[in-house]
């Protein structure tokens, strides 16, 4: 497919193409930022909701609602990759953002725990659907060997949203009540969603997969991208799913899924319960909420550090090292120490914890070809959501039983498990059990 045969326009200059790709990355960043706010706003508002007995919440029911959210994420994440093969990545992005924005407003207006839990379930569906598609956009619209860094950059938005959420709670809740945090948290979508509707392009590879070859080539030319070679299987919408299990690939796929299970158990378990656990351990409310901000600021730094290192030495190595170190720092978070030192420990735990899971996505994305990537990412994230369901539930049960001191020990154990699973995945690949579908891609996969 030559560009001259399909497009009457000359491709833009290299600088113009880079600017166009940067706009795509920036739009994905903005949408994932909103995702981060709406994901973490519940955990930030939760101490006040529990303290004021809002909606009749208890530790146990609050943990259940957190699990409803992550169960919704599980369904949304699994469906989004396959759905995007049918209707396009662009449309999937818009629907997902609209769904979680409306549901977040619903949370702010809910008059009972049942209605609140329903809206968090729906919110989770939209939140989960967005992330794998946004990561796919980032990897596709990044040329050269910086795809892991692009993944990290986009996921800094999620942690930025996570850092902003507790600040919103501190700013709003005392004066305006817990509902205001959810209502204000939905406002950024009113700005960024129309902007994305106007400026976000469809994925060239997705167009190719759907048989729209001429449009795909024009889009690739406009953004300075190279399309994958056309194959007969591109019109088979389920081929990307089959690629996860072909031959002995299922062993690597299973190890990836179990690593993601551990990573998302950590992300959502620690993310939701950190303020409450710290409060139960004797720290005041202000410090408990600011620990969450510190955790997410560490996550922002970690995304950039891990992404750059992963492009140099391979994301698999980074995942193994990061998860092992996460186990150490998360365990230390439960130790009694002076507050300033605890802030340092929390910062490094966040630096390692969030970016470790993000590099799981980078590993899977680099292991599969462009046309298979959204499905592979949606399933690894979706299977990991079982950990995201279990983590908040486990935290709620420990707190309800008066065992807040065991929370960080359990989360630390999950980090060790994640490191072991990624090491096993690396072993299956080295043994030749899994060649992946992206051997031709110029992205290091590490050892």
mmCIF file of N, CA and C in Angstrom, residues 89-155:
data_model
loop_
_atom_site.group_PDB
_atom_site.id
_atom_site.type_symbol
_atom_site.label_atom_id
_atom_site.label_comp_id
_atom_site.label_asym_id
_atom_site.label_seq_id
_atom_site.Cartn_x
_atom_site.Cartn_y
_atom_site.Cartn_z
ATOM 1 N N UNK A 89 -11.242 2.340 17.997
ATOM 2 C CA UNK A 89 -10.699 2.754 19.289
ATOM 3 C C UNK A 89 -11.231 4.120 19.703
ATOM 4 N N UNK A 90 -11.418 4.999 18.731
ATOM 5 C CA UNK A 90 -11.884 6.356 19.027
ATOM 6 C C UNK A 90 -13.268 6.322 19.686
ATOM 7 N N UNK A 91 -14.192 5.591 19.096
ATOM 8 C CA UNK A 91 -15.532 5.496 19.659
ATOM 9 C C UNK A 91 -15.535 4.854 21.030
ATOM 10 N N UNK A 92 -14.661 3.857 21.230
ATOM 11 C CA UNK A 92 -14.577 3.197 22.523
ATOM 12 C C UNK A 92 -14.110 4.168 23.600
ATOM 13 N N UNK A 93 -13.170 5.035 23.252
ATOM 14 C CA UNK A 93 -12.690 6.048 24.198
ATOM 15 C C UNK A 93 -13.819 6.980 24.617
ATOM 16 N N UNK A 94 -14.576 7.488 23.649
ATOM 17 C CA UNK A 94 -15.626 8.455 23.972
ATOM 18 C C UNK A 94 -16.704 7.841 24.857
ATOM 19 N N UNK A 95 -17.121 6.626 24.523
ATOM 20 C CA UNK A 95 -18.165 5.972 25.314
ATOM 21 C C UNK A 95 -17.691 5.728 26.742
ATOM 22 N N UNK A 96 -16.459 5.260 26.890
ATOM 23 C CA UNK A 96 -15.955 4.942 28.227
ATOM 24 C C UNK A 96 -15.895 6.187 29.109
ATOM 25 N N UNK A 97 -15.388 7.315 28.570
ATOM 26 C CA UNK A 97 -15.293 8.545 29.359
ATOM 27 C C UNK A 97 -16.682 9.067 29.713
ATOM 28 N N UNK A 98 -17.601 9.020 28.754
ATOM 29 C CA UNK A 98 -18.967 9.480 29.025
ATOM 30 C C UNK A 98 -19.612 8.641 30.122
ATOM 31 N N UNK A 99 -19.405 7.331 30.087
ATOM 32 C CA UNK A 99 -20.026 6.440 31.071
ATOM 33 C C UNK A 99 -19.510 6.742 32.473
ATOM 34 N N UNK A 100 -18.181 6.824 32.660
ATOM 35 C CA UNK A 100 -17.705 7.015 34.033
ATOM 36 C C UNK A 100 -17.952 8.438 34.534
ATOM 37 N N UNK A 101 -18.071 9.402 33.640
ATOM 38 C CA UNK A 101 -18.382 10.761 34.074
ATOM 39 C C UNK A 101 -19.816 10.857 34.589
ATOM 40 N N UNK A 102 -20.759 10.318 33.831
ATOM 41 C CA UNK A 102 -22.161 10.326 34.263
ATOM 42 C C UNK A 102 -22.325 9.548 35.568
ATOM 43 N N UNK A 103 -21.635 8.406 35.670
ATOM 44 C CA UNK A 103 -21.750 7.586 36.876
ATOM 45 C C UNK A 103 -21.149 8.292 38.092
ATOM 46 N N UNK A 104 -20.072 9.053 37.911
ATOM 47 C CA UNK A 104 -19.484 9.793 39.032
ATOM 48 C C UNK A 104 -20.447 10.858 39.540
ATOM 49 N N UNK A 105 -21.132 11.526 38.630
ATOM 50 C CA UNK A 105 -22.176 12.468 39.039
ATOM 51 C C UNK A 105 -23.268 11.727 39.812
ATOM 52 N N UNK A 106 -23.637 10.544 39.333
ATOM 53 C CA UNK A 106 -24.631 9.739 40.030
ATOM 54 C C UNK A 106 -24.216 9.403 41.447
ATOM 55 N N UNK A 107 -22.915 9.124 41.652
ATOM 56 C CA UNK A 107 -22.419 8.857 43.009
ATOM 57 C C UNK A 107 -22.630 10.066 43.913
ATOM 58 N N UNK A 108 -22.374 11.247 43.366
ATOM 59 C CA UNK A 108 -22.533 12.453 44.157
ATOM 60 C C UNK A 108 -23.971 12.765 44.517
ATOM 61 N N UNK A 109 -24.921 12.204 43.769
ATOM 62 C CA UNK A 109 -26.344 12.458 44.011
ATOM 63 C C UNK A 109 -27.035 11.297 44.715
ATOM 64 N N UNK A 110 -26.336 10.169 44.897
ATOM 65 C CA UNK A 110 -26.960 8.962 45.449
ATOM 66 C C UNK A 110 -27.475 9.200 46.870
ATOM 67 N N UNK A 111 -28.630 8.596 47.171
ATOM 68 C CA UNK A 111 -29.264 8.756 48.480
ATOM 69 C C UNK A 111 -29.225 7.489 49.325
ATOM 70 N N UNK A 112 -28.608 6.437 48.814
ATOM 71 C CA UNK A 112 -28.492 5.204 49.585
ATOM 72 C C UNK A 112 -27.216 4.489 49.178
ATOM 73 N N UNK A 113 -26.746 3.583 50.036
ATOM 74 C CA UNK A 113 -25.542 2.822 49.735
ATOM 75 C C UNK A 113 -25.740 1.938 48.511
ATOM 76 N N UNK A 114 -26.966 1.426 48.346
ATOM 77 C CA UNK A 114 -27.246 0.566 47.185
ATOM 78 C C UNK A 114 -27.098 1.328 45.890
ATOM 79 N N UNK A 115 -27.697 2.531 45.829
ATOM 80 C CA UNK A 115 -27.607 3.350 44.608
ATOM 81 C C UNK A 115 -26.164 3.802 44.389
ATOM 82 N N UNK A 116 -25.498 4.187 45.462
ATOM 83 C CA UNK A 116 -24.096 4.598 45.357
ATOM 84 C C UNK A 116 -23.255 3.453 44.807
ATOM 85 N N UNK A 117 -23.442 2.248 45.336
ATOM 86 C CA UNK A 117 -22.696 1.087 44.863
ATOM 87 C C UNK A 117 -22.974 0.783 43.405
ATOM 88 N N UNK A 118 -24.240 0.959 42.970
ATOM 89 C CA UNK A 118 -24.576 0.729 41.567
ATOM 90 C C UNK A 118 -23.809 1.694 40.668
ATOM 91 N N UNK A 119 -23.794 2.970 41.055
ATOM 92 C CA UNK A 119 -23.099 3.947 40.213
ATOM 93 C C UNK A 119 -21.584 3.720 40.222
ATOM 94 N N UNK A 120 -21.010 3.241 41.324
ATOM 95 C CA UNK A 120 -19.585 2.912 41.317
ATOM 96 C C UNK A 120 -19.301 1.702 40.429
ATOM 97 N N UNK A 121 -20.228 0.763 40.357
ATOM 98 C CA UNK A 121 -20.098 -0.362 39.441
ATOM 99 C C UNK A 121 -20.073 0.125 37.995
ATOM 100 N N UNK A 122 -21.022 0.997 37.642
ATOM 101 C CA UNK A 122 -21.085 1.548 36.279
ATOM 102 C C UNK A 122 -19.857 2.406 36.002
ATOM 103 N N UNK A 123 -19.471 3.199 36.996
ATOM 104 C CA UNK A 123 -18.269 4.023 36.846
ATOM 105 C C UNK A 123 -17.051 3.147 36.542
ATOM 106 N N UNK A 124 -16.928 2.044 37.271
ATOM 107 C CA UNK A 124 -15.813 1.132 37.041
ATOM 108 C C UNK A 124 -15.779 0.594 35.626
ATOM 109 N N UNK A 125 -16.960 0.333 35.052
ATOM 110 C CA UNK A 125 -17.027 -0.159 33.671
ATOM 111 C C UNK A 125 -16.347 0.829 32.723
ATOM 112 N N UNK A 126 -16.684 2.106 32.856
ATOM 113 C CA UNK A 126 -16.074 3.112 31.988
ATOM 114 C C UNK A 126 -14.607 3.324 32.275
ATOM 115 N N UNK A 127 -14.244 3.359 33.579
ATOM 116 C CA UNK A 127 -12.843 3.555 33.954
ATOM 117 C C UNK A 127 -11.963 2.444 33.395
ATOM 118 N N UNK A 128 -12.432 1.203 33.509
ATOM 119 C CA UNK A 128 -11.648 0.072 33.025
ATOM 120 C C UNK A 128 -11.542 0.025 31.513
ATOM 121 N N UNK A 129 -12.586 0.459 30.821
ATOM 122 C CA UNK A 129 -12.587 0.400 29.356
ATOM 123 C C UNK A 129 -11.585 1.365 28.747
ATOM 124 N N UNK A 130 -11.337 2.503 29.408
ATOM 125 C CA UNK A 130 -10.483 3.525 28.802
ATOM 126 C C UNK A 130 -9.012 3.143 28.783
ATOM 127 N N UNK A 131 -8.473 2.607 29.890
ATOM 128 C CA UNK A 131 -7.025 2.501 30.049
ATOM 129 C C UNK A 131 -6.320 1.677 28.967
ATOM 130 N N UNK A 132 -6.783 0.444 28.642
ATOM 131 C CA UNK A 132 -6.037 -0.308 27.630
ATOM 132 C C UNK A 132 -6.053 0.360 26.252
ATOM 133 N N UNK A 133 -7.144 1.049 25.935
ATOM 134 C CA UNK A 133 -7.208 1.731 24.633
ATOM 135 C C UNK A 133 -6.282 2.941 24.627
ATOM 136 N N UNK A 134 -6.242 3.686 25.727
ATOM 137 C CA UNK A 134 -5.340 4.831 25.809
ATOM 138 C C UNK A 134 -3.883 4.384 25.709
ATOM 139 N N UNK A 135 -3.529 3.285 26.370
ATOM 140 C CA UNK A 135 -2.164 2.765 26.285
ATOM 141 C C UNK A 135 -1.855 2.315 24.856
ATOM 142 N N UNK A 136 -2.818 1.683 24.192
ATOM 143 C CA UNK A 136 -2.622 1.265 22.802
ATOM 144 C C UNK A 136 -2.367 2.466 21.901
ATOM 145 N N UNK A 137 -3.131 3.535 22.110
ATOM 146 C CA UNK A 137 -2.889 4.772 21.362
ATOM 147 C C UNK A 137 -1.463 5.258 21.584
ATOM 148 N N UNK A 138 -1.043 5.284 22.851
ATOM 149 C CA UNK A 138 0.288 5.785 23.164
ATOM 150 C C UNK A 138 1.384 4.987 22.491
ATOM 151 N N UNK A 139 1.269 3.666 22.501
ATOM 152 C CA UNK A 139 2.294 2.830 21.888
ATOM 153 C C UNK A 139 2.266 2.935 20.369
ATOM 154 N N UNK A 140 1.076 3.029 19.791
ATOM 155 C CA UNK A 140 0.981 3.118 18.331
ATOM 156 C C UNK A 140 1.502 4.445 17.812
ATOM 157 N N UNK A 141 1.213 5.525 18.524
ATOM 158 C CA UNK A 141 1.585 6.852 18.045
ATOM 159 C C UNK A 141 2.947 7.297 18.568
ATOM 160 N N UNK A 142 3.750 6.354 19.048
ATOM 161 C CA UNK A 142 5.136 6.607 19.416
ATOM 162 C C UNK A 142 6.029 5.794 18.490
ATOM 163 N N UNK A 143 6.922 6.459 17.790
ATOM 164 C CA UNK A 143 7.812 5.764 16.873
ATOM 165 C C UNK A 143 9.123 5.424 17.577
ATOM 166 N N UNK A 144 9.892 4.543 16.967
ATOM 167 C CA UNK A 144 11.194 4.187 17.529
ATOM 168 C C UNK A 144 11.072 3.241 18.712
ATOM 169 N N UNK A 145 11.989 3.383 19.659
ATOM 170 C CA UNK A 145 12.090 2.432 20.769
ATOM 171 C C UNK A 145 11.740 3.072 22.114
ATOM 172 N N UNK A 146 10.723 3.932 22.112
ATOM 173 C CA UNK A 146 10.322 4.587 23.357
ATOM 174 C C UNK A 146 8.879 4.268 23.720
ATOM 175 N N UNK A 147 8.422 3.096 23.339
ATOM 176 C CA UNK A 147 7.030 2.746 23.590
ATOM 177 C C UNK A 147 6.750 2.509 25.068
ATOM 178 N N UNK A 148 7.708 1.942 25.794
ATOM 179 C CA UNK A 148 7.515 1.772 27.238
ATOM 180 C C UNK A 148 7.461 3.130 27.926
ATOM 181 N N UNK A 149 8.303 4.070 27.484
ATOM 182 C CA UNK A 149 8.261 5.415 28.047
ATOM 183 C C UNK A 149 6.927 6.078 27.750
ATOM 184 N N UNK A 150 6.400 5.884 26.536
ATOM 185 C CA UNK A 150 5.093 6.448 26.195
ATOM 186 C C UNK A 150 4.004 5.892 27.103
ATOM 187 N N UNK A 151 4.084 4.594 27.372
ATOM 188 C CA UNK A 151 3.127 3.983 28.302
ATOM 189 C C UNK A 151 3.240 4.619 29.677
ATOM 190 N N UNK A 152 4.466 4.801 30.138
ATOM 191 C CA UNK A 152 4.679 5.429 31.437
ATOM 192 C C UNK A 152 4.180 6.859 31.480
ATOM 193 N N UNK A 153 4.432 7.616 30.416
ATOM 194 C CA UNK A 153 3.985 9.011 30.367
ATOM 195 C C UNK A 153 2.464 9.094 30.469
ATOM 196 N N UNK A 154 1.763 8.262 29.700
ATOM 197 C CA UNK A 154 0.303 8.297 29.755
ATOM 198 C C UNK A 154 -0.196 7.902 31.136
ATOM 199 N N UNK A 155 0.453 6.923 31.753
ATOM 200 C CA UNK A 155 0.002 6.485 33.069
ATOM 201 C C UNK A 155 0.388 7.456 34.186
#
